[in-house]
Short mmCIF file of C-alpha atoms in Angstrom, two decimals:
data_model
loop_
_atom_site.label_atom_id
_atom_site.label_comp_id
_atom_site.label_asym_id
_atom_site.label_seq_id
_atom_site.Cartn_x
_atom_site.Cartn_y
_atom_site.Cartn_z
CA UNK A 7 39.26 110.65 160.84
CA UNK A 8 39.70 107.55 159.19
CA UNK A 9 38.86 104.38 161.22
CA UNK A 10 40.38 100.53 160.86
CA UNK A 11 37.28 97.74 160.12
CA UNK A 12 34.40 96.97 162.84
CA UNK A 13 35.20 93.12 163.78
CA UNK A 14 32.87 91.98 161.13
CA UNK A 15 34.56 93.38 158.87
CA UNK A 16 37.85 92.20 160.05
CA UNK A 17 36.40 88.86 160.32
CA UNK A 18 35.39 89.08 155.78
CA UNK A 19 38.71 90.41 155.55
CA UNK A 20 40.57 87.41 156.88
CA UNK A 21 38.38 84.98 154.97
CA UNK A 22 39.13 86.72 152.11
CA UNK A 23 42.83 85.79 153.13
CA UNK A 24 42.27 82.49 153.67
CA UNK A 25 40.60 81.74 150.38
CA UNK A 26 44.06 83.35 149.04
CA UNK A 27 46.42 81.17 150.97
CA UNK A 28 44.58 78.52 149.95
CA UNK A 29 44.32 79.37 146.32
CA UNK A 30 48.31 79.66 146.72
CA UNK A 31 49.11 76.33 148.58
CA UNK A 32 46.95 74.80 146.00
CA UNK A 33 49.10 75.97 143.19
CA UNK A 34 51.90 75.48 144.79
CA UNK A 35 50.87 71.70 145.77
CA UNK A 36 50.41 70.97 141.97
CA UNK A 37 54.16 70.14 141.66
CA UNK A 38 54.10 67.66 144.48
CA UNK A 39 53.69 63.85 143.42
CA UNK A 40 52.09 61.66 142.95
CA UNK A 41 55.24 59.39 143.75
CA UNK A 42 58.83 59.92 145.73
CA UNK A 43 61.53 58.58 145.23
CA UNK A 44 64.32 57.17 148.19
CA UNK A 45 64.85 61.11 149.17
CA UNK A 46 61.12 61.92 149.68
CA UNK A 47 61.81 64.46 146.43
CA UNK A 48 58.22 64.66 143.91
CA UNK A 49 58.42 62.57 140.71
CA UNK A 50 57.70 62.01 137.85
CA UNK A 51 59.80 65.03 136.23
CA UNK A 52 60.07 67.48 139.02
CA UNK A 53 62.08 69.90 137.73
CA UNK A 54 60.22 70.12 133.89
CA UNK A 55 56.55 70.13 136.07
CA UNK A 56 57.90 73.10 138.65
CA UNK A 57 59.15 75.32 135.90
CA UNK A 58 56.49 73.92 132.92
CA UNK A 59 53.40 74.33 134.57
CA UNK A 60 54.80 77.04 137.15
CA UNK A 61 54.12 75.58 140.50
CA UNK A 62 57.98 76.31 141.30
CA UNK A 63 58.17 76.95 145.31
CA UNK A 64 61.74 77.47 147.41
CA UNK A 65 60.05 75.54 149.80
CA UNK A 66 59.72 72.58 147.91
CA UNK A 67 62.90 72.99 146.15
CA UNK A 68 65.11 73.29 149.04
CA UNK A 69 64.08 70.05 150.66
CA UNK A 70 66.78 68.23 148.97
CA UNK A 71 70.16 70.14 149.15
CA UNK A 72 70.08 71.72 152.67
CA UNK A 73 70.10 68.59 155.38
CA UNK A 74 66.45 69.61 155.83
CA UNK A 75 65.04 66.35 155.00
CA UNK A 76 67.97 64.88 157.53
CA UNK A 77 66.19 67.13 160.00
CA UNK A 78 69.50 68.76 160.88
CA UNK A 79 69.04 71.86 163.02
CA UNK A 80 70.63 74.34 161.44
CA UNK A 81 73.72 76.37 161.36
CA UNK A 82 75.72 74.97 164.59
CA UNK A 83 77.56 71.93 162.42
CA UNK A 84 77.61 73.08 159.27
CA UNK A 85 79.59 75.63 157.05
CA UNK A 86 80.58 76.58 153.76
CA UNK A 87 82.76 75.19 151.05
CA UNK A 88 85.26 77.17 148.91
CA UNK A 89 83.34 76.86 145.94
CA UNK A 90 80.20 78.24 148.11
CA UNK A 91 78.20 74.96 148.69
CA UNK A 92 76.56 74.76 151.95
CA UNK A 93 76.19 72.44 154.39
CA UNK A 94 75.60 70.85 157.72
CA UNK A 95 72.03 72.54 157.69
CA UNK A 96 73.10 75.56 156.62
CA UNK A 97 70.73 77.42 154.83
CA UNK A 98 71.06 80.65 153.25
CA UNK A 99 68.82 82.75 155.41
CA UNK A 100 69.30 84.40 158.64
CA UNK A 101 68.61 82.61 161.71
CA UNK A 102 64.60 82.94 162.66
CA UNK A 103 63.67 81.52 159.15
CA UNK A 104 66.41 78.53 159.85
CA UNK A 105 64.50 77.68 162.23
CA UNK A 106 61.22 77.76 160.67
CA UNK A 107 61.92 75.59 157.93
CA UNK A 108 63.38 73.08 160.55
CA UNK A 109 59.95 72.72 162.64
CA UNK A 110 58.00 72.73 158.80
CA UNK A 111 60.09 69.48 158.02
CA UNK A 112 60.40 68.47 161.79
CA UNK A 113 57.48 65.34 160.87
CA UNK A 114 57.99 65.66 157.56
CA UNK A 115 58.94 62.64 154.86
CA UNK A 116 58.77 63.90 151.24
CA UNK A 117 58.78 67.61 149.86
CA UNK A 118 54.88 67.40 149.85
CA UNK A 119 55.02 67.25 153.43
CA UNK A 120 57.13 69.94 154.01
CA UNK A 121 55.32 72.49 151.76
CA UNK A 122 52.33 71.25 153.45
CA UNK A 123 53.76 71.79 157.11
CA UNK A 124 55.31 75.11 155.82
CA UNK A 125 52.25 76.65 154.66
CA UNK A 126 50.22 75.77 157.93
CA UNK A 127 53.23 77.57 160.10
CA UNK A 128 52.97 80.41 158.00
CA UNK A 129 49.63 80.95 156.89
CA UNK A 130 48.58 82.56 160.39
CA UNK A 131 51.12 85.00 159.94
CA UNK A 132 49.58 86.06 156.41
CA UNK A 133 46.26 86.39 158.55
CA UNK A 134 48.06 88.60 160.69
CA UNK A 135 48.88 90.99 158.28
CA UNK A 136 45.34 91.60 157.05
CA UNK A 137 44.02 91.91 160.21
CA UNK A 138 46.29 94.71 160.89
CA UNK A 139 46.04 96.17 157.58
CA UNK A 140 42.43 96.28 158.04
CA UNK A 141 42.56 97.83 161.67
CA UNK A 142 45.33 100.30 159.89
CA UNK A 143 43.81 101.00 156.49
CA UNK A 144 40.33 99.77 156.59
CA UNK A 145 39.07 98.42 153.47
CA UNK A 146 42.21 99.39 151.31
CA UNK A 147 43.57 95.89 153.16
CA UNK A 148 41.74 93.85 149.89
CA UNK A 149 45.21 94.96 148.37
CA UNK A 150 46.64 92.18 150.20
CA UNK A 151 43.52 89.74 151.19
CA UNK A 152 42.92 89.77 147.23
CA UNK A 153 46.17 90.97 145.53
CA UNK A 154 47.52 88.47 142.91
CA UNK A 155 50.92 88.45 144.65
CA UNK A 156 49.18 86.28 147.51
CA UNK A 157 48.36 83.84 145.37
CA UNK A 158 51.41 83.53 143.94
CA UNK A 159 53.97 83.96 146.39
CA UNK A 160 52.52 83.03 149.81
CA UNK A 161 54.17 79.66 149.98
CA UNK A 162 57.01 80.36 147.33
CA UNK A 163 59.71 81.03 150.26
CA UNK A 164 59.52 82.03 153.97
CA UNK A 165 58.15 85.46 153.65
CA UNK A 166 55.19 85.80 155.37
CA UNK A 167 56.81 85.70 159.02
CA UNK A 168 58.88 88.56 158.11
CA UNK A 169 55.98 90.34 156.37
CA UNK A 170 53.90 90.31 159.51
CA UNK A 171 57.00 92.12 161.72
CA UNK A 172 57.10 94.67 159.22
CA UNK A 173 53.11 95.35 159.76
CA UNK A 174 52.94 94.40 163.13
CA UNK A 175 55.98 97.64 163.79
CA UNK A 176 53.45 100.18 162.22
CA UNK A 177 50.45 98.57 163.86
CA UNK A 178 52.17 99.54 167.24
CA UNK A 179 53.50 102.24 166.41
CA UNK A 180 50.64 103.82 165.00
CA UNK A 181 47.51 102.25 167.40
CA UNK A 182 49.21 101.72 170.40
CA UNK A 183 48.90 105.39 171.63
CA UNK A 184 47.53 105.21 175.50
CA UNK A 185 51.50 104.16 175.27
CA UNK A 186 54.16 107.15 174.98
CA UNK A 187 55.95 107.49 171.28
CA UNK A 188 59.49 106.42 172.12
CA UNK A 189 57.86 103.06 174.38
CA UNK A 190 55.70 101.93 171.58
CA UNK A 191 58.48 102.71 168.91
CA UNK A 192 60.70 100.95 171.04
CA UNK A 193 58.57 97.58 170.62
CA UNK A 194 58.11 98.55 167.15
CA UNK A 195 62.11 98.31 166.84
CA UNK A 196 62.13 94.82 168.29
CA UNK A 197 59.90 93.87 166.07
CA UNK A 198 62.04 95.13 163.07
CA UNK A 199 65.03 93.71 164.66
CA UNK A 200 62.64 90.35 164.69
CA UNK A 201 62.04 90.93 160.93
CA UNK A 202 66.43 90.88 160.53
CA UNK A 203 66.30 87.75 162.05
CA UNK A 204 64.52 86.49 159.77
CA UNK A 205 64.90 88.37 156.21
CA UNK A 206 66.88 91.41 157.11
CA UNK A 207 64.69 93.74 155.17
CA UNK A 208 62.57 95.25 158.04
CA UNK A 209 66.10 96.28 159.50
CA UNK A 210 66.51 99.44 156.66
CA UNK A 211 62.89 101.06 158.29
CA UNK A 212 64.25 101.08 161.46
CA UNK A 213 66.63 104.62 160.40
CA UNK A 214 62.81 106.19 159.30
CA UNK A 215 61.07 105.05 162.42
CA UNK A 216 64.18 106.66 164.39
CA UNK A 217 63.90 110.08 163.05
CA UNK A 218 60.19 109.86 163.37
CA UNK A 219 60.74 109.24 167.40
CA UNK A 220 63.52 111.92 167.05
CA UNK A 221 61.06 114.88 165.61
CA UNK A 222 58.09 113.89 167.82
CA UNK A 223 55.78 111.41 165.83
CA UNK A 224 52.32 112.96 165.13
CA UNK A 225 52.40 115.66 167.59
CA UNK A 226 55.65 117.07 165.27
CA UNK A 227 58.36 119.16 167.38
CA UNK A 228 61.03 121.68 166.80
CA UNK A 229 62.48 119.84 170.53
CA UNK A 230 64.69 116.58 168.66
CA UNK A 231 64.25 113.83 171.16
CA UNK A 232 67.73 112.38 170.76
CA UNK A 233 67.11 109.95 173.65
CA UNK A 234 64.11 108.48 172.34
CA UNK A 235 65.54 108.03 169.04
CA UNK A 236 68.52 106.37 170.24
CA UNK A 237 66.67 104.03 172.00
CA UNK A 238 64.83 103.08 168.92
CA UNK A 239 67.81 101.97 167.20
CA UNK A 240 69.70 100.10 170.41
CA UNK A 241 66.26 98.22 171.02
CA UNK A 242 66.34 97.30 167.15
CA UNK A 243 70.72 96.13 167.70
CA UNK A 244 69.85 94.74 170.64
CA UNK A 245 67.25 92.35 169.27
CA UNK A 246 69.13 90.93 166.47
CA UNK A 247 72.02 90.31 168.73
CA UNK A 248 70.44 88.74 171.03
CA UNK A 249 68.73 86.08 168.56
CA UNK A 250 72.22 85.41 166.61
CA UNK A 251 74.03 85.18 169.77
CA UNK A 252 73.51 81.55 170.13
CA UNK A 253 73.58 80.44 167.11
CA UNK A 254 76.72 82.38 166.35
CA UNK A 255 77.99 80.51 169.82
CA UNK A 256 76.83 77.10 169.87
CA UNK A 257 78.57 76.86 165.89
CA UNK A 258 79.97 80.66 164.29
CA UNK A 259 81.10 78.90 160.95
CA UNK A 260 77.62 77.80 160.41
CA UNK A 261 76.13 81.22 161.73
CA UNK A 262 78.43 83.03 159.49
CA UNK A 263 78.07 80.97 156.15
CA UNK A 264 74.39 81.81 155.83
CA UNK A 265 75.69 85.95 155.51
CA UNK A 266 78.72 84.90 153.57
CA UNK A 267 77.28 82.78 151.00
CA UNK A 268 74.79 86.39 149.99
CA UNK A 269 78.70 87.95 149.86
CA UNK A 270 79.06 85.74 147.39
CA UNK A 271 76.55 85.22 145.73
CA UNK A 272 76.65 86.66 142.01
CA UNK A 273 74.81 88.37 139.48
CA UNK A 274 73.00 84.91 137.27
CA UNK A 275 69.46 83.89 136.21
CA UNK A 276 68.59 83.01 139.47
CA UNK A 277 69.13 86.77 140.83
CA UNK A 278 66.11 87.78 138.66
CA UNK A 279 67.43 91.42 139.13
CA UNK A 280 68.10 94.23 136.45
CA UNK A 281 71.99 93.93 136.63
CA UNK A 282 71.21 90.44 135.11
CA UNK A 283 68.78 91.22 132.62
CA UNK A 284 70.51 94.53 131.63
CA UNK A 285 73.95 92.92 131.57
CA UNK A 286 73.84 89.41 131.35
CA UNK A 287 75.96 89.31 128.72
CA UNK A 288 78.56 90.35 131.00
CA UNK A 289 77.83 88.06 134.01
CA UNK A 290 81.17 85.45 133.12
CA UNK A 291 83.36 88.22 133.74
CA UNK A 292 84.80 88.27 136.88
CA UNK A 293 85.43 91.77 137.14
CA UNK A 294 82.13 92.77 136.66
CA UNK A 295 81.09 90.40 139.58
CA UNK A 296 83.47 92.29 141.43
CA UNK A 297 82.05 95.64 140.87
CA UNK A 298 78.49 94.50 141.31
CA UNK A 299 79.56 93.63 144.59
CA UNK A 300 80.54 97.11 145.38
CA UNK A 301 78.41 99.47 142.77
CA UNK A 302 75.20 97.41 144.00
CA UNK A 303 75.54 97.77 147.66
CA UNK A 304 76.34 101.65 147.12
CA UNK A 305 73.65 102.23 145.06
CA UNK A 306 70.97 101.45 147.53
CA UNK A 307 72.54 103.31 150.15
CA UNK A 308 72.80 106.27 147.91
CA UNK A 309 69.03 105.40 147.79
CA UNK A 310 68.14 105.31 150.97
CA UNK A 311 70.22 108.55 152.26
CA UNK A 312 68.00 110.36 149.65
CA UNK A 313 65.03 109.20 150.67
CA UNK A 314 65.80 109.58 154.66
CA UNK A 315 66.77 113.44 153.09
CA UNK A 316 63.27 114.39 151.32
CA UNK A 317 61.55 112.85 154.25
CA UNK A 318 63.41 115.19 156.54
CA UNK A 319 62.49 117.98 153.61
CA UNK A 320 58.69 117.05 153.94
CA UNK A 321 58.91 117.12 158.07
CA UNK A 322 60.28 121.08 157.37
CA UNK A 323 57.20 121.93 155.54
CA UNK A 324 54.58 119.72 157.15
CA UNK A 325 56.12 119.33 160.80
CA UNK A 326 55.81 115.56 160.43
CA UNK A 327 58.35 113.24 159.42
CA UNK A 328 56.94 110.65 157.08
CA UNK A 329 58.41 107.46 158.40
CA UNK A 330 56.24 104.76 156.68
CA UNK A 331 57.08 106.85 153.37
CA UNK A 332 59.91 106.86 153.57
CA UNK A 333 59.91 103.18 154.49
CA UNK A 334 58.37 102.25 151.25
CA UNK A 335 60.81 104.38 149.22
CA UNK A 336 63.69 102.85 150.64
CA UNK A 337 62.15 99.79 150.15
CA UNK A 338 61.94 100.37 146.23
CA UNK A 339 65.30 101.56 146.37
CA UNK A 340 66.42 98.23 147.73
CA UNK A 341 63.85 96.37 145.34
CA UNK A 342 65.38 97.81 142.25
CA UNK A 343 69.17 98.16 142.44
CA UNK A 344 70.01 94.74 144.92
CA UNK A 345 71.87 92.48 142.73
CA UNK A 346 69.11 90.02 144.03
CA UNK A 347 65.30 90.55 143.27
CA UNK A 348 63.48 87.34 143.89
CA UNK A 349 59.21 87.10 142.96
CA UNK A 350 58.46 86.97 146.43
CA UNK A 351 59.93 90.11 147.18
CA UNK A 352 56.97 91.87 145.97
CA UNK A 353 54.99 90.43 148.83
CA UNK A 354 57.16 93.03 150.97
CA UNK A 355 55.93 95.75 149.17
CA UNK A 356 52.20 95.12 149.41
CA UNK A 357 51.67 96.46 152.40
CA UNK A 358 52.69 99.78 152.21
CA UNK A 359 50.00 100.01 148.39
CA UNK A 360 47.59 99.80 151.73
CA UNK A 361 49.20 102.14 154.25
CA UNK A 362 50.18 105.01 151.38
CA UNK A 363 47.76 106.33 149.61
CA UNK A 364 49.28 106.32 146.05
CA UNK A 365 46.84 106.31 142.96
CA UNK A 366 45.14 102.76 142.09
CA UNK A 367 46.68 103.23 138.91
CA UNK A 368 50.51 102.91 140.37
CA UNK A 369 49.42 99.57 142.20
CA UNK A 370 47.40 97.92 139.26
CA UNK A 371 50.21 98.78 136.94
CA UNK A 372 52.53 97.43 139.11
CA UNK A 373 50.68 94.18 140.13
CA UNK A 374 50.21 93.53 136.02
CA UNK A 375 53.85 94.03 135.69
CA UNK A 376 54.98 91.62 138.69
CA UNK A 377 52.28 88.58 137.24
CA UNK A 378 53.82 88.80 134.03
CA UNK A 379 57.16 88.60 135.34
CA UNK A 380 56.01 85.91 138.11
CA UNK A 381 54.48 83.27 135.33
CA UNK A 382 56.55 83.99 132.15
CA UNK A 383 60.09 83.49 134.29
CA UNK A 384 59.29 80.30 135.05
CA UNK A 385 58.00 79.29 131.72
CA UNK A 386 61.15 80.83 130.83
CA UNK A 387 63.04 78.80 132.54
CA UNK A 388 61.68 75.62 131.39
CA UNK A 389 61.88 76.56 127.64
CA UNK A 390 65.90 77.24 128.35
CA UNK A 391 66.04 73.67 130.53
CA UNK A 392 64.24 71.98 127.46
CA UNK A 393 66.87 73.87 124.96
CA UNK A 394 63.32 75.30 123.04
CA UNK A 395 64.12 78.69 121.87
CA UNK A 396 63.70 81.61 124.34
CA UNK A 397 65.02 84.48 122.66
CA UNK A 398 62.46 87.78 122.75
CA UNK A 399 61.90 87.04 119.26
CA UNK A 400 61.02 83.35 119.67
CA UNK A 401 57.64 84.02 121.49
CA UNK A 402 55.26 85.73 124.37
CA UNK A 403 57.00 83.92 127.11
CA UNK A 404 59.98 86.08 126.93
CA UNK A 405 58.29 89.15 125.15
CA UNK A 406 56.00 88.85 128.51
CA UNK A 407 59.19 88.37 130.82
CA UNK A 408 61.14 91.69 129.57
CA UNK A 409 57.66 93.63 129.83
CA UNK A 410 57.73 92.66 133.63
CA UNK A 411 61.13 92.98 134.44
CA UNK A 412 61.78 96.16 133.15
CA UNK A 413 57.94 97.30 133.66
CA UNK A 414 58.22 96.51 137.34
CA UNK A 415 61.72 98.25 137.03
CA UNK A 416 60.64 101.70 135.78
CA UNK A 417 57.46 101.36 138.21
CA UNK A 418 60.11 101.13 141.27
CA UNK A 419 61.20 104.39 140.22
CA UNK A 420 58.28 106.01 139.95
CA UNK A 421 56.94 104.85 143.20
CA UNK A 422 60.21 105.71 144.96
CA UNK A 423 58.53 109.36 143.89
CA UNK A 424 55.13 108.41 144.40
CA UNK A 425 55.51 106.79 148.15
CA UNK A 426 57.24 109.72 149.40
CA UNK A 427 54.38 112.20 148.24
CA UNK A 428 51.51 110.36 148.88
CA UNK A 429 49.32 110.66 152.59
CA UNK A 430 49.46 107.87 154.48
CA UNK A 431 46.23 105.78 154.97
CA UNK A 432 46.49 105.52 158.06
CA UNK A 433 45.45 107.79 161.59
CA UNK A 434 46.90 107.86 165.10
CA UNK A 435 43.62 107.40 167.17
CA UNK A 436 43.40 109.27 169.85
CA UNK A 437 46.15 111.72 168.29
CA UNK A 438 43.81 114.43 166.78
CA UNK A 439 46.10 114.47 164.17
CA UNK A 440 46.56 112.55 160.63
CA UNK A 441 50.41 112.14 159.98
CA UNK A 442 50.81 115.94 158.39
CA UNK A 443 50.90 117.44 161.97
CA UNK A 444 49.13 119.07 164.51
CA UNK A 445 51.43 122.30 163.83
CA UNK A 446 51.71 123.07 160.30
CA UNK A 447 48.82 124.62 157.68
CA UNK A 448 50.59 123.44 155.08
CA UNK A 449 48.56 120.61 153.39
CA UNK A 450 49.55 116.77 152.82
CA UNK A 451 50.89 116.65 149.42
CA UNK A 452 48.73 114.83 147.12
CA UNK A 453 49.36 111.35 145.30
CA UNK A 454 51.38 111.55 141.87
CA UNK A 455 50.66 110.30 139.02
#
């Protein structure tokens, strides 16, 4: 049986975070001054230094343009215009990451400031999550604590927080087990329904998790526990309700323009995704806005119903349903066919290259892929601001950028594969058994690729 780190361990593991989050804020903080001007906003040349030298954050970006250096507290004023503006303090996430970037620029005078109180409200969450990896995984938990995407992305948005719910559901879920299945997948829920509150991403692994409680967990069992599973998903509803409720109270056209401004939001350079970069030719037209917004949405359920289905196809032959596979898969399936697929997003996928035991050649492939997209986008950007030329033919900035968008594309499909094969790193202690099933003979399926 596999074990999670002694506390020394542990202890290496986090500093190895540490030195990461700092390497990131310290990249990050390259774009801020030296001087402000009369909105607290980094000069000289913001804009050409961000994109030019690729310090580019969200965090330092969205001080200006969102009432958060007015210290508004968002959503219960504001709203949206017709053209899709927002304002008031309306920012474009749900409500739990609202409220974060209020308390980052709470003291707060100049975007420096607010990436600097950002980073020290996250960074203990980004701790979190190796600590748990490490107690999951063991060692495999370097993925994260020294994984390029740390550097880059830590303090690029508000991701972290929703990162560590994600974790934090398996964690339970998985170590918690002098607690019965359905009460400690029950918690796990809330914490996904946490995670919608503030990124809505963790909300898609609460269907896995579900039909996990419903064919017994570990233990495996012909007996569906329909109750149990149930519960799962009302403890998951219940949670987000209950954290939008007073927002959407206290001001619903504020509450509702953060979910109606993603509605709208279209298929352009700043989506990143490959319905841009495979038809961006095509992005003026209004109809094909309009089918994005349906064919994109429909795609990635399509995506998730087949990966719910193999998983239930694997709990047949094994007597185990493979919830955190099936997780990641869905995951990918989201990843790759959302009309929106910013950098950061990658720092959702980590985890699971340390729960799932998929070859080292799937993650360093991918993690080459996602850098080259990460840096060359931004240089990208700032030869196309500058009006240097940026075609594919021009240079390596965009010969790099097409290698890791469409790279990191074709890897999404082969992990969808990949995750729901592999054997998960981690053990139920205390369980006896190691995610295939106390009941079956059958053996765990072994990593592709």
């Amino acid at each position: 049986m596999r074990r999670g780190l002694t506390l020394s361990g542990l202890v290496a593991l986090c500093m190895f975070t540490a030195l990461a989050l700092a390497l990131g804020y310290a990249n990050k903080a390259r774009c801020t001054g030296p001087d402000f001007d009369e909105w607290g906003r980094s000069e000289p040349a913001y804009q050409e230094r961000a994109y030019g030298d690729v310090c580019y954050s969200d965090i330092q970006n969205l001080w200006i343009g969102r009432d958060i250096d007015r210290h508004v507290f968002p959503y219960v004023h504001g709203g949206i215009t017709a053209d899709g503006s927002l304002y008031g303090g309306v920012v474009e996430y749900p409500v739990l990451t609202g409220v974060l970037m209020w308390l980052g620029a709470l003291f707060a005078r100049t975007d420096a400031g607010f990436l600097a109180a950002s980073a020290l409200l996250m960074a203990p969450f980004g701790l979190a999550v190796a600590w748990w990896l490490g107690r999951l995984s063991g060692w495999r938990a370097l993925v994260w604590a020294l994984g390029p995407p740390l550097v880059l992305y830590a303090f690029h948005n508000w991701d972290l927080p929703v990162v560590a719910c994600a974790v934090a559901a398996v964690y339970v879920v998985h170590r918690w087990t002098s607690v019965s299945l359905p009460r400690r997948a029950t918690v796990a829920s809330v914490l996904l329904g946490l995670g919608f509150a503030l990124k809505l991403y963790p909300a898609i692994f609460v269907l896995p998790l579900a039909l996990y409680v419903l064919t017994g967990g570990a233990e495996g069992t012909r007996r569906l526990d329909v109750r149990g599973a149930l519960q799962v998903v009302g403890a998951a509803v219940g949670t987000a309700v209950l954290v939008n409720l007073p927002f959407a109270v206290a001001g619903f056209g504020g509450w509702l323009a953060s979910f109606e401004f993603q509605a709208r939001r279209q298929v352009d350079v700043s989506t990143n995704s490959v319905w841009y970069w495979g038809f961006r030719h095509w992005t003026g037209d209004e109809g094909f806005q309009a089918a994005m917004g349906v064919v994109s949405p429909l795609l990635v359920l399509l995506s998730f119903a087949v990966a719910c289905a193999v998983g239930w196809l694997r709990y047949e032959r094994s007597g185990t349903y493979p919830w955190i596979q099936v997780s990641a898969a869905m995951l990918c399936g989201f990843l790759l066919l959302h009309k929106v697929h910013s950098p950061q997003y990658t720092l959702w996928l980590l985890p699971f290259f340390v729960l799932l035991a998929v070859r080292w050649g799937w993650i360093v492939a991918y993690l080459v892929a996602d850098a080259a997209m990460g840096i060359s986008i931004f240089r990208w950007f700032y030869l196309y601001m500058t009006g240097a030329p940026s075609g594919v033919h021009d240079g390596f900035t965009a010969q790099a950028l097409m290698i890791g968008v469409w790279g990191r594309a074709a890897l999404l499909v082969g992990l969808f594969v990949a995750f729901l094969a592999a054997p998960s790193t981690v053990d139920d202690v205390g369980s006896g058994a190691r995610g295939t099933g106390r009941r079956s003979v059958t053996p765990a399926p072994q990593p592709l690729g």
